[in-house]
Amino acid sequence: MPAIFSYFFGNTPLIFGTIGSKEASVSPSVYRRPCGFYNLGQVDYAEAWAWQQSLVAARRENPSLEDLLILLEHPPTYTLGKGASLEFVKFDPATLDLPVYRVERGGEVTHHCPGQVVGYPIMNLRYYRQDLHWYLRQLEEILIRVLALYDLKGDRLPGFTGVWVRGQKVAAIGIKVSRWITMHGFALNVSPHLEGFERIVPCGITDKPIGSLAQFVSGIDLNEIRQQIAAVFAEVFGVELISLV
């Protein structure tokens, strides 16, 4: 299983990241901004949402606080972006037996469920690049690189945000940025049951089916994917991940 190891040379962190069979080393002279890493199990959406809001509020008050990457799964839940249209919802939200939330991220309706790895980066883009389009492309790049470890070609589609494999959308992205501090993030379908997506038009895209990595990679391991996401996240953003759980 891929792992991340952190050593110290004097007072300077020296990072070695193993991603699949590729090992990446960083010179002791290269500073990497610390980033806390929570690798959690299944968390109710409302709890994770409130937690994100509190983390963002703390960083708006104190911008020097460390960045965070949170990986988790949610029980079956539907969420709509702040401007999402109900025309892409095939059920009555008032009568559904599952939670439905309208949240502050961008984008249309999506579905969360076990077997889907959800990533919530809480990052101050002032330390990186104050450009939302750049940030979205970085999130896509992380997922594309993870797919490549399984010999899968992840594609971007012009005019859309997310990642596709062989015409099927396997990753959705929706963010909120306040004073350059990010919340919400990405959802990668690893091995979920896809029936829940049949109740909506995911992301408002009518002609692109939803897929999962399990359709292309037999026996794919969810925990391994989590570690690979973490390692590639650190590589793409140039941070030092510090495990908090």
PDB file of C-alpha atoms in Angstrom:
ATOM      1  CA  MET A   1       0.000   0.000   0.000  1.00  0.00           C
ATOM      2  CA  PRO A   2       1.377   3.464  -0.801  1.00  0.00           C
ATOM      3  CA  ALA A   3       2.625   5.367   2.215  1.00  0.00           C
ATOM      4  CA  ILE A   4       3.966   8.772   3.172  1.00  0.00           C
ATOM      5  CA  PHE A   5       7.050   9.021   5.350  1.00  0.00           C
ATOM      6  CA  SER A   6       8.388  12.183   6.955  1.00  0.00           C
ATOM      7  CA  TYR A   7      11.914  12.524   8.285  1.00  0.00           C
ATOM      8  CA  PHE A   8      13.852  15.548   9.487  1.00  0.00           C
ATOM      9  CA  PHE A   9      17.197  16.906   8.373  1.00  0.00           C
ATOM     10  CA  GLY A  10      18.138  19.310  11.134  1.00  0.00           C
ATOM     11  CA  ASN A  11      14.919  21.250  11.632  1.00  0.00           C
ATOM     12  CA  THR A  12      13.810  20.893   8.031  1.00  0.00           C
ATOM     13  CA  PRO A  13      11.319  18.194   6.988  1.00  0.00           C
ATOM     14  CA  LEU A  14      12.526  15.747   4.382  1.00  0.00           C
ATOM     15  CA  ILE A  15       9.588  14.020   2.718  1.00  0.00           C
ATOM     16  CA  PHE A  16       9.550  10.700   0.939  1.00  0.00           C
ATOM     17  CA  GLY A  17       6.280   9.747  -0.732  1.00  0.00           C
ATOM     18  CA  THR A  18       5.651   6.357  -2.255  1.00  0.00           C
ATOM     19  CA  ILE A  19       2.893   6.430  -4.854  1.00  0.00           C
ATOM     20  CA  GLY A  20       2.259   2.994  -6.286  1.00  0.00           C
ATOM     21  CA  SER A  21       5.726   1.830  -7.313  1.00  0.00           C
ATOM     22  CA  LYS A  22       7.079   5.361  -7.792  1.00  0.00           C
ATOM     23  CA  GLU A  23       9.068   6.994  -5.033  1.00  0.00           C
ATOM     24  CA  ALA A  24       9.376  10.757  -4.911  1.00  0.00           C
ATOM     25  CA  SER A  25      11.935  12.503  -2.743  1.00  0.00           C
ATOM     26  CA  VAL A  26      12.172  16.164  -1.834  1.00  0.00           C
ATOM     27  CA  SER A  27      15.432  17.962  -1.145  1.00  0.00           C
ATOM     28  CA  PRO A  28      15.967  19.196   2.426  1.00  0.00           C
ATOM     29  CA  SER A  29      16.236  22.722   1.008  1.00  0.00           C
ATOM     30  CA  VAL A  30      12.622  22.649  -0.263  1.00  0.00           C
ATOM     31  CA  TYR A  31      10.111  23.996   2.252  1.00  0.00           C
ATOM     32  CA  ARG A  32       6.704  22.378   2.214  1.00  0.00           C
ATOM     33  CA  ARG A  33       3.797  24.058   3.971  1.00  0.00           C
ATOM     34  CA  PRO A  34       2.371  21.776   6.694  1.00  0.00           C
ATOM     35  CA  CYS A  35      -1.095  20.375   6.000  1.00  0.00           C
ATOM     36  CA  GLY A  36      -3.037  18.355   8.560  1.00  0.00           C
ATOM     37  CA  PHE A  37      -4.558  15.119   7.273  1.00  0.00           C
ATOM     38  CA  TYR A  38      -7.746  13.531   8.622  1.00  0.00           C
ATOM     39  CA  ASN A  39      -8.433  10.051   7.214  1.00  0.00           C
ATOM     40  CA  LEU A  40     -11.886   9.299   8.596  1.00  0.00           C
ATOM     41  CA  GLY A  41     -14.555   6.658   8.145  1.00  0.00           C
ATOM     42  CA  GLN A  42     -18.230   7.362   7.520  1.00  0.00           C
ATOM     43  CA  VAL A  43     -19.437  10.740   8.793  1.00  0.00           C
ATOM     44  CA  ASP A  44     -22.953  12.163   8.551  1.00  0.00           C
ATOM     45  CA  TYR A  45     -23.080  14.941   5.994  1.00  0.00           C
ATOM     46  CA  ALA A  46     -24.528  17.536   8.376  1.00  0.00           C
ATOM     47  CA  GLU A  47     -21.762  16.886  10.905  1.00  0.00           C
ATOM     48  CA  ALA A  48     -19.004  17.183   8.290  1.00  0.00           C
ATOM     49  CA  TRP A  49     -20.593  20.311   6.824  1.00  0.00           C
ATOM     50  CA  ALA A  50     -20.790  22.061  10.207  1.00  0.00           C
ATOM     51  CA  TRP A  51     -17.193  21.020  10.936  1.00  0.00           C
ATOM     52  CA  GLN A  52     -15.994  22.528   7.663  1.00  0.00           C
ATOM     53  CA  GLN A  53     -17.814  25.778   8.416  1.00  0.00           C
ATOM     54  CA  SER A  54     -16.136  26.000  11.828  1.00  0.00           C
ATOM     55  CA  LEU A  55     -12.706  25.283  10.337  1.00  0.00           C
ATOM     56  CA  VAL A  56     -13.163  27.983   7.704  1.00  0.00           C
ATOM     57  CA  ALA A  57     -14.405  30.475  10.298  1.00  0.00           C
ATOM     58  CA  ALA A  58     -11.316  29.825  12.428  1.00  0.00           C
ATOM     59  CA  ARG A  59      -9.039  30.439   9.446  1.00  0.00           C
ATOM     60  CA  ARG A  60     -10.839  33.603   8.460  1.00  0.00           C
ATOM     61  CA  GLU A  61     -10.135  34.800  12.001  1.00  0.00           C
ATOM     62  CA  ASN A  62      -6.554  33.507  11.977  1.00  0.00           C
ATOM     63  CA  PRO A  63      -5.226  33.012   8.410  1.00  0.00           C
ATOM     64  CA  SER A  64      -1.952  31.558   9.715  1.00  0.00           C
ATOM     65  CA  LEU A  65      -3.635  28.309  10.820  1.00  0.00           C
ATOM     66  CA  GLU A  66      -2.454  25.197   8.985  1.00  0.00           C
ATOM     67  CA  ASP A  67      -4.277  23.847   5.944  1.00  0.00           C
ATOM     68  CA  LEU A  68      -6.194  20.571   6.168  1.00  0.00           C
ATOM     69  CA  LEU A  69      -7.158  17.651   3.962  1.00  0.00           C
ATOM     70  CA  ILE A  70     -10.159  15.641   5.159  1.00  0.00           C
ATOM     71  CA  LEU A  71     -10.986  12.308   3.519  1.00  0.00           C
ATOM     72  CA  LEU A  72     -14.168  10.480   4.507  1.00  0.00           C
ATOM     73  CA  GLU A  73     -17.336   8.801   3.286  1.00  0.00           C
ATOM     74  CA  HIS A  74     -20.956   9.790   3.790  1.00  0.00           C
ATOM     75  CA  PRO A  75     -24.084   7.690   4.280  1.00  0.00           C
ATOM     76  CA  PRO A  76     -26.564   8.083   1.402  1.00  0.00           C
ATOM     77  CA  THR A  77     -27.219  11.817   1.023  1.00  0.00           C
ATOM     78  CA  TYR A  78     -28.172  14.293  -1.695  1.00  0.00           C
ATOM     79  CA  THR A  79     -26.750  17.802  -1.874  1.00  0.00           C
ATOM     80  CA  LEU A  80     -27.534  20.760  -4.100  1.00  0.00           C
ATOM     81  CA  GLY A  81     -25.273  23.713  -4.768  1.00  0.00           C
ATOM     82  CA  LYS A  82     -26.457  27.155  -3.725  1.00  0.00           C
ATOM     83  CA  GLY A  83     -27.802  27.890  -7.203  1.00  0.00           C
ATOM     84  CA  ALA A  84     -28.795  24.338  -8.156  1.00  0.00           C
ATOM     85  CA  SER A  85     -32.023  23.810 -10.070  1.00  0.00           C
ATOM     86  CA  LEU A  86     -34.662  21.360  -8.876  1.00  0.00           C
ATOM     87  CA  GLU A  87     -35.292  20.391 -12.489  1.00  0.00           C
ATOM     88  CA  PHE A  88     -32.403  17.920 -12.111  1.00  0.00           C
ATOM     89  CA  VAL A  89     -34.031  16.248  -9.075  1.00  0.00           C
ATOM     90  CA  LYS A  90     -36.391  13.380  -9.880  1.00  0.00           C
ATOM     91  CA  PHE A  91     -37.955  13.149  -6.420  1.00  0.00           C
ATOM     92  CA  ASP A  92     -39.813  15.373  -3.976  1.00  0.00           C
ATOM     93  CA  PRO A  93     -37.198  16.475  -1.403  1.00  0.00           C
ATOM     94  CA  ALA A  94     -39.948  16.885   1.194  1.00  0.00           C
ATOM     95  CA  THR A  95     -40.927  13.215   1.063  1.00  0.00           C
ATOM     96  CA  LEU A  96     -37.601  11.465   0.444  1.00  0.00           C
ATOM     97  CA  ASP A  97     -36.416   9.132   3.197  1.00  0.00           C
ATOM     98  CA  LEU A  98     -32.802  10.337   2.783  1.00  0.00           C
ATOM     99  CA  PRO A  99     -31.173  13.626   3.836  1.00  0.00           C
ATOM    100  CA  VAL A 100     -31.201  16.427   1.265  1.00  0.00           C
ATOM    101  CA  TYR A 101     -29.141  19.579   1.807  1.00  0.00           C
ATOM    102  CA  ARG A 102     -28.750  22.804  -0.138  1.00  0.00           C
ATOM    103  CA  VAL A 103     -25.224  23.973   0.604  1.00  0.00           C
ATOM    104  CA  GLU A 104     -22.964  26.887  -0.286  1.00  0.00           C
ATOM    105  CA  ARG A 105     -20.825  25.118  -2.893  1.00  0.00           C
ATOM    106  CA  GLY A 106     -21.199  25.696  -6.602  1.00  0.00           C
ATOM    107  CA  GLY A 107     -22.714  23.159  -8.957  1.00  0.00           C
ATOM    108  CA  GLU A 108     -25.919  21.184  -9.316  1.00  0.00           C
ATOM    109  CA  VAL A 109     -27.283  18.164  -7.441  1.00  0.00           C
ATOM    110  CA  THR A 110     -25.056  15.225  -6.526  1.00  0.00           C
ATOM    111  CA  HIS A 111     -25.241  12.039  -4.490  1.00  0.00           C
ATOM    112  CA  HIS A 112     -22.950  10.801  -1.712  1.00  0.00           C
ATOM    113  CA  CYS A 113     -22.850   7.230  -0.442  1.00  0.00           C
ATOM    114  CA  PRO A 114     -20.484   4.610   1.007  1.00  0.00           C
ATOM    115  CA  GLY A 115     -17.786   3.506  -1.421  1.00  0.00           C
ATOM    116  CA  GLN A 116     -17.267   7.087  -2.580  1.00  0.00           C
ATOM    117  CA  VAL A 117     -14.184   8.881  -1.225  1.00  0.00           C
ATOM    118  CA  VAL A 118     -15.011  12.496  -0.429  1.00  0.00           C
ATOM    119  CA  GLY A 119     -12.210  15.012  -0.029  1.00  0.00           C
ATOM    120  CA  TYR A 120     -12.569  18.338   1.740  1.00  0.00           C
ATOM    121  CA  PRO A 121      -9.429  20.496   1.453  1.00  0.00           C
ATOM    122  CA  ILE A 122      -9.488  23.453   3.843  1.00  0.00           C
ATOM    123  CA  MET A 123      -6.783  25.609   2.272  1.00  0.00           C
ATOM    124  CA  ASN A 124      -5.768  29.248   2.303  1.00  0.00           C
ATOM    125  CA  LEU A 125      -5.102  29.969  -1.362  1.00  0.00           C
ATOM    126  CA  ARG A 126      -3.098  33.054  -0.430  1.00  0.00           C
ATOM    127  CA  TYR A 127      -0.244  30.618   0.234  1.00  0.00           C
ATOM    128  CA  TYR A 128      -0.641  29.024  -3.215  1.00  0.00           C
ATOM    129  CA  ARG A 129      -2.377  30.908  -6.000  1.00  0.00           C
ATOM    130  CA  GLN A 130      -5.397  33.189  -5.729  1.00  0.00           C
ATOM    131  CA  ASP A 131      -7.147  31.733  -8.756  1.00  0.00           C
ATOM    132  CA  LEU A 132     -10.283  29.587  -8.487  1.00  0.00           C
ATOM    133  CA  HIS A 133      -9.904  28.095 -11.961  1.00  0.00           C
ATOM    134  CA  TRP A 134      -6.348  27.049 -11.100  1.00  0.00           C
ATOM    135  CA  TYR A 135      -7.563  25.461  -7.865  1.00  0.00           C
ATOM    136  CA  LEU A 136     -10.291  23.466  -9.649  1.00  0.00           C
ATOM    137  CA  ARG A 137      -7.774  22.221 -12.219  1.00  0.00           C
ATOM    138  CA  GLN A 138      -5.435  21.158  -9.384  1.00  0.00           C
ATOM    139  CA  LEU A 139      -8.191  19.061  -7.815  1.00  0.00           C
ATOM    140  CA  GLU A 140      -8.843  17.443 -11.183  1.00  0.00           C
ATOM    141  CA  GLU A 141      -5.114  16.842 -11.616  1.00  0.00           C
ATOM    142  CA  ILE A 142      -4.920  14.970  -8.311  1.00  0.00           C
ATOM    143  CA  LEU A 143      -7.669  12.591  -9.357  1.00  0.00           C
ATOM    144  CA  ILE A 144      -6.266  12.137 -12.865  1.00  0.00           C
ATOM    145  CA  ARG A 145      -2.879  11.168 -11.414  1.00  0.00           C
ATOM    146  CA  VAL A 146      -4.488   8.700  -9.009  1.00  0.00           C
ATOM    147  CA  LEU A 147      -6.370   7.074 -11.900  1.00  0.00           C
ATOM    148  CA  ALA A 148      -3.118   6.786 -13.838  1.00  0.00           C
ATOM    149  CA  LEU A 149      -1.738   4.550 -11.069  1.00  0.00           C
ATOM    150  CA  TYR A 150      -4.360   2.022 -12.210  1.00  0.00           C
ATOM    151  CA  ASP A 151      -3.585   2.530 -15.889  1.00  0.00           C
ATOM    152  CA  LEU A 152      -6.803   4.494 -16.289  1.00  0.00           C
ATOM    153  CA  LYS A 153      -6.858   7.653 -18.377  1.00  0.00           C
ATOM    154  CA  GLY A 154      -8.797  10.351 -16.605  1.00  0.00           C
ATOM    155  CA  ASP A 155     -10.265  12.970 -18.920  1.00  0.00           C
ATOM    156  CA  ARG A 156     -11.385  16.547 -18.533  1.00  0.00           C
ATOM    157  CA  LEU A 157     -14.279  17.691 -20.690  1.00  0.00           C
ATOM    158  CA  PRO A 158     -14.305  21.257 -22.061  1.00  0.00           C
ATOM    159  CA  GLY A 159     -16.863  23.384 -20.246  1.00  0.00           C
ATOM    160  CA  PHE A 160     -17.293  20.964 -17.333  1.00  0.00           C
ATOM    161  CA  THR A 161     -15.603  20.377 -13.992  1.00  0.00           C
ATOM    162  CA  GLY A 162     -14.815  16.820 -12.924  1.00  0.00           C
ATOM    163  CA  VAL A 163     -13.068  13.716 -14.227  1.00  0.00           C
ATOM    164  CA  TRP A 164     -14.306  11.096 -16.688  1.00  0.00           C
ATOM    165  CA  VAL A 165     -13.078   7.619 -17.613  1.00  0.00           C
ATOM    166  CA  ARG A 166     -14.149   6.217 -20.987  1.00  0.00           C
ATOM    167  CA  GLY A 167     -17.045   8.662 -21.130  1.00  0.00           C
ATOM    168  CA  GLN A 168     -18.311   7.953 -17.609  1.00  0.00           C
ATOM    169  CA  LYS A 169     -18.047  10.543 -14.861  1.00  0.00           C
ATOM    170  CA  VAL A 170     -16.179   9.083 -11.897  1.00  0.00           C
ATOM    171  CA  ALA A 171     -15.394  12.267  -9.959  1.00  0.00           C
ATOM    172  CA  ALA A 172     -17.417  15.379  -9.162  1.00  0.00           C
ATOM    173  CA  ILE A 173     -16.015  18.640  -7.830  1.00  0.00           C
ATOM    174  CA  GLY A 174     -17.816  21.510  -6.118  1.00  0.00           C
ATOM    175  CA  ILE A 175     -16.190  24.176  -3.962  1.00  0.00           C
ATOM    176  CA  LYS A 176     -16.835  27.251  -1.881  1.00  0.00           C
ATOM    177  CA  VAL A 177     -14.093  29.836  -1.334  1.00  0.00           C
ATOM    178  CA  SER A 178     -14.385  32.640   1.225  1.00  0.00           C
ATOM    179  CA  ARG A 179     -11.545  35.145   1.627  1.00  0.00           C
ATOM    180  CA  TRP A 180      -9.458  32.658  -0.353  1.00  0.00           C
ATOM    181  CA  ILE A 181     -10.131  29.840   2.137  1.00  0.00           C
ATOM    182  CA  THR A 182     -11.606  26.734   0.548  1.00  0.00           C
ATOM    183  CA  MET A 183     -14.234  24.246   1.663  1.00  0.00           C
ATOM    184  CA  HIS A 184     -16.235  21.411   0.097  1.00  0.00           C
ATOM    185  CA  GLY A 185     -14.162  19.658  -2.580  1.00  0.00           C
ATOM    186  CA  PHE A 186     -14.327  16.422  -4.577  1.00  0.00           C
ATOM    187  CA  ALA A 187     -16.068  13.051  -4.580  1.00  0.00           C
ATOM    188  CA  LEU A 188     -14.446  10.042  -6.285  1.00  0.00           C
ATOM    189  CA  ASN A 189     -16.633   7.032  -7.026  1.00  0.00           C
ATOM    190  CA  VAL A 190     -14.454   4.070  -6.074  1.00  0.00           C
ATOM    191  CA  SER A 191     -16.878   1.227  -5.367  1.00  0.00           C
ATOM    192  CA  PRO A 192     -20.297   2.702  -4.519  1.00  0.00           C
ATOM    193  CA  HIS A 193     -23.716   1.363  -5.422  1.00  0.00           C
ATOM    194  CA  LEU A 194     -24.771   3.668  -8.245  1.00  0.00           C
ATOM    195  CA  GLU A 195     -28.543   3.254  -7.897  1.00  0.00           C
ATOM    196  CA  GLY A 196     -28.810   6.481  -5.897  1.00  0.00           C
ATOM    197  CA  PHE A 197     -27.644   8.479  -8.901  1.00  0.00           C
ATOM    198  CA  GLU A 198     -30.702   7.305 -10.849  1.00  0.00           C
ATOM    199  CA  ARG A 199     -32.911   9.636  -8.791  1.00  0.00           C
ATOM    200  CA  ILE A 200     -31.137  12.735 -10.096  1.00  0.00           C
ATOM    201  CA  VAL A 201     -29.432  14.195 -13.143  1.00  0.00           C
ATOM    202  CA  PRO A 202     -25.975  14.280 -11.563  1.00  0.00           C
ATOM    203  CA  CYS A 203     -24.337  17.706 -11.831  1.00  0.00           C
ATOM    204  CA  GLY A 204     -27.089  18.651 -14.292  1.00  0.00           C
ATOM    205  CA  ILE A 205     -25.370  16.787 -17.139  1.00  0.00           C
ATOM    206  CA  THR A 206     -28.006  14.849 -19.056  1.00  0.00           C
ATOM    207  CA  ASP A 207     -25.897  12.940 -21.588  1.00  0.00           C
ATOM    208  CA  LYS A 208     -22.955  11.648 -19.527  1.00  0.00           C
ATOM    209  CA  PRO A 209     -23.409   8.502 -17.391  1.00  0.00           C
ATOM    210  CA  ILE A 210     -22.015   8.058 -13.896  1.00  0.00           C
ATOM    211  CA  GLY A 211     -19.366   5.386 -13.365  1.00  0.00           C
ATOM    212  CA  SER A 212     -17.048   4.036 -10.700  1.00  0.00           C
ATOM    213  CA  LEU A 213     -13.478   2.768 -10.595  1.00  0.00           C
ATOM    214  CA  ALA A 214     -14.727  -0.692  -9.620  1.00  0.00           C
ATOM    215  CA  GLN A 215     -16.192  -1.006 -13.124  1.00  0.00           C
ATOM    216  CA  PHE A 216     -12.686  -0.772 -14.569  1.00  0.00           C
ATOM    217  CA  VAL A 217     -10.449  -2.230 -11.835  1.00  0.00           C
ATOM    218  CA  SER A 218     -11.418  -5.540 -10.262  1.00  0.00           C
ATOM    219  CA  GLY A 219     -10.947  -5.707  -6.499  1.00  0.00           C
ATOM    220  CA  ILE A 220      -9.990  -2.057  -6.119  1.00  0.00           C
ATOM    221  CA  ASP A 221      -9.172  -1.227  -2.499  1.00  0.00           C
ATOM    222  CA  LEU A 222     -10.823   1.827  -0.952  1.00  0.00           C
ATOM    223  CA  ASN A 223      -8.156   2.311   1.722  1.00  0.00           C
ATOM    224  CA  GLU A 224      -5.387   2.135  -0.860  1.00  0.00           C
ATOM    225  CA  ILE A 225      -7.151   4.795  -2.918  1.00  0.00           C
ATOM    226  CA  ARG A 226      -7.322   7.042   0.150  1.00  0.00           C
ATOM    227  CA  GLN A 227      -3.559   6.775   0.673  1.00  0.00           C
ATOM    228  CA  GLN A 228      -2.893   7.445  -2.989  1.00  0.00           C
ATOM    229  CA  ILE A 229      -5.126  10.524  -2.963  1.00  0.00           C
ATOM    230  CA  ALA A 230      -3.261  11.832   0.073  1.00  0.00           C
ATOM    231  CA  ALA A 231       0.170  11.223  -1.470  1.00  0.00           C
ATOM    232  CA  VAL A 232      -0.742  12.833  -4.788  1.00  0.00           C
ATOM    233  CA  PHE A 233      -2.452  15.753  -3.018  1.00  0.00           C
ATOM    234  CA  ALA A 234       0.818  16.443  -1.191  1.00  0.00           C
ATOM    235  CA  GLU A 235       2.709  16.192  -4.483  1.00  0.00           C
ATOM    236  CA  VAL A 236       0.415  18.492  -6.470  1.00  0.00           C
ATOM    237  CA  PHE A 237       0.126  21.208  -3.813  1.00  0.00           C
ATOM    238  CA  GLY A 238       3.678  20.826  -2.523  1.00  0.00           C
ATOM    239  CA  VAL A 239       2.677  20.323   1.121  1.00  0.00           C
ATOM    240  CA  GLU A 240       3.838  18.129   3.977  1.00  0.00           C
ATOM    241  CA  LEU A 241       0.928  16.014   5.207  1.00  0.00           C
ATOM    242  CA  ILE A 242       0.764  15.513   8.957  1.00  0.00           C
ATOM    243  CA  SER A 243      -1.570  12.716  10.056  1.00  0.00           C
ATOM    244  CA  LEU A 244      -4.112  13.871  12.636  1.00  0.00           C
ATOM    245  CA  VAL A 245      -6.125  10.633  12.866  1.00  0.00           C
TER     246      VAL A 245
END
